[in-house]
């Protein structure tokens, strides 16, 4: 069993809200594309929030075992999303930037799906 705080349901909901905001930002039209540094910053915030959610503290309760796969995928997808954002930041051409942003948006969709699965089990 993975240990998370008693307020885990609210924490996971907050995590999903931040993820939803980032996803909306990335899916905005081309003229309003997010700055690469903004994406990296928001993803780093999400990574830290996930680490906090998974922190082992005395006031912990158990996350259902069925959610372990989703948590593992969240960690993996967040790492890949940070790489996507770095590639988006370093892209020179508009076409490459749009491709990298598209990859990031796809990962954010999957991140959200796994987060929603965790919330559903709580």
C-alpha positions as a Python dict, from the first residue, in 0.01 Angstrom:
ca = {
    (1, 'X'): (0, 0, 0),
    (2, 'X'): (113, 354, -76),
    (3, 'X'): (83, 605, 206),
    (4, 'X'): (-76, 949, 152),
    (5, 'X'): (-224, 1211, 386),
    (6, 'X'): (-576, 1178, 531),
    (7, 'X'): (-679, 1480, 325),
    (8, 'X'): (-578, 1286, 13),
    (9, 'X'): (-910, 1323, -163),
    (10, 'X'): (-888, 1703, -147),
    (11, 'X'): (-520, 1690, -239),
    (12, 'X'): (-592, 1477, -545),
    (13, 'X'): (-874, 1709, -645),
    (14, 'X'): (-639, 2008, -618),
    (15, 'X'): (-379, 1819, -823),
    (16, 'X'): (-640, 1753, -1091),
    (17, 'X'): (-750, 2120, -1095),
    (18, 'X'): (-390, 2231, -1154),
    (19, 'X'): (-353, 1970, -1424),
    (20, 'X'): (-677, 2085, -1586),
    (21, 'X'): (-555, 2446, -1586),
    (22, 'X'): (-227, 2345, -1753),
    (23, 'X'): (-413, 2133, -2007),
    (24, 'X'): (-645, 2424, -2093),
    (25, 'X'): (-346, 2654, -2131),
    (26, 'X'): (-170, 2412, -2365),
    (27, 'X'): (-480, 2352, -2574),
    (28, 'X'): (-543, 2721, -2638),
    (29, 'X'): (-518, 2834, -2999),
    (30, 'X'): (-182, 2896, -3166),
    (31, 'X'): (-171, 3273, -3106),
    (32, 'X'): (-211, 3218, -2732),
    (33, 'X'): (31, 2926, -2695),
    (34, 'X'): (187, 2914, -2351),
    (35, 'X'): (546, 3019, -2311),
    (36, 'X'): (780, 2721, -2275),
    (37, 'X'): (910, 2852, -1943),
    (38, 'X'): (550, 2881, -1818),
    (39, 'X'): (488, 2516, -1911),
    (40, 'X'): (805, 2401, -1739),
    (41, 'X'): (720, 2599, -1427),
    (42, 'X'): (365, 2463, -1406),
    (43, 'X'): (484, 2107, -1465),
    (44, 'X'): (747, 2143, -1194),
    (45, 'X'): (473, 2266, -959),
    (46, 'X'): (270, 1955, -1045),
    (47, 'X'): (570, 1731, -982),
    (48, 'X'): (623, 1887, -641),
    (49, 'X'): (254, 1858, -560),
    (50, 'X'): (262, 1488, -653),
    (51, 'X'): (565, 1436, -432),
    (52, 'X'): (381, 1605, -148),
    (53, 'X'): (75, 1387, -207),
    (54, 'X'): (291, 1077, -187),
    (55, 'X'): (495, 1196, 114),
    (56, 'X'): (519, 959, 408),
    (57, 'X'): (398, 1148, 714),
    (58, 'X'): (252, 1035, 1048),
    (59, 'X'): (-101, 1146, 955),
    (60, 'X'): (-122, 909, 657),
    (61, 'X'): (-390, 673, 540),
    (62, 'X'): (-367, 406, 273),
    (63, 'X'): (-429, 464, -94),
    (64, 'X'): (-611, 165, -241),
    (65, 'X'): (-375, -87, -398),
    (66, 'X'): (-575, -64, -720),
    (67, 'X'): (-444, 293, -759),
    (68, 'X'): (-76, 198, -747),
    (69, 'X'): (-56, 152, -1124),
    (70, 'X'): (-208, 496, -1175),
    (71, 'X'): (41, 657, -937),
    (72, 'X'): (330, 488, -1117),
    (73, 'X'): (197, 618, -1449),
    (74, 'X'): (158, 968, -1304),
    (75, 'X'): (526, 973, -1209),
    (76, 'X'): (631, 840, -1548),
    (77, 'X'): (408, 1076, -1746),
    (78, 'X'): (517, 1378, -1542),
    (79, 'X'): (883, 1301, -1615),
    (80, 'X'): (805, 1264, -1986),
    (81, 'X'): (599, 1585, -1981),
    (82, 'X'): (891, 1775, -1832),
    (83, 'X'): (1106, 1642, -2118),
    (84, 'X'): (840, 1743, -2371),
    (85, 'X'): (830, 2094, -2223),
    (86, 'X'): (1210, 2121, -2240),
    (87, 'X'): (1201, 2011, -2606),
    (88, 'X'): (921, 2261, -2669),
    (89, 'X'): (1138, 2530, -2515),
    (90, 'X'): (1438, 2444, -2732),
    (91, 'X'): (1246, 2406, -3060),
    (92, 'X'): (1351, 2659, -3324),
    (93, 'X'): (1079, 2633, -3588),
    (94, 'X'): (710, 2701, -3542),
    (95, 'X'): (623, 2357, -3682),
    (96, 'X'): (852, 2182, -3433),
    (97, 'X'): (715, 2390, -3147),
    (98, 'X'): (359, 2295, -3242),
    (99, 'X'): (457, 1928, -3264),
    (100, 'X'): (621, 1938, -2920),
    (101, 'X'): (325, 2122, -2772),
    (102, 'X'): (92, 1860, -2922),
    (103, 'X'): (293, 1582, -2756),
    (104, 'X'): (275, 1766, -2426),
    (105, 'X'): (-103, 1809, -2460),
    (106, 'X'): (-143, 1436, -2529),
    (107, 'X'): (52, 1348, -2214),
    (108, 'X'): (-156, 1591, -2009),
    (109, 'X'): (-471, 1410, -2124),
    (110, 'X'): (-325, 1081, -1998),
    (111, 'X'): (-211, 1242, -1673),
    (112, 'X'): (-564, 1363, -1615),
    (113, 'X'): (-713, 1021, -1689),
    (114, 'X'): (-489, 856, -1429),
    (115, 'X'): (-561, 1129, -1176),
    (116, 'X'): (-935, 1087, -1227),
    (117, 'X'): (-899, 710, -1181),
    (118, 'X'): (-728, 769, -844),
    (119, 'X'): (-1000, 1013, -736),
    (120, 'X'): (-1266, 761, -837),
    (121, 'X'): (-1113, 496, -608),
    (122, 'X'): (-1110, 733, -312),
}
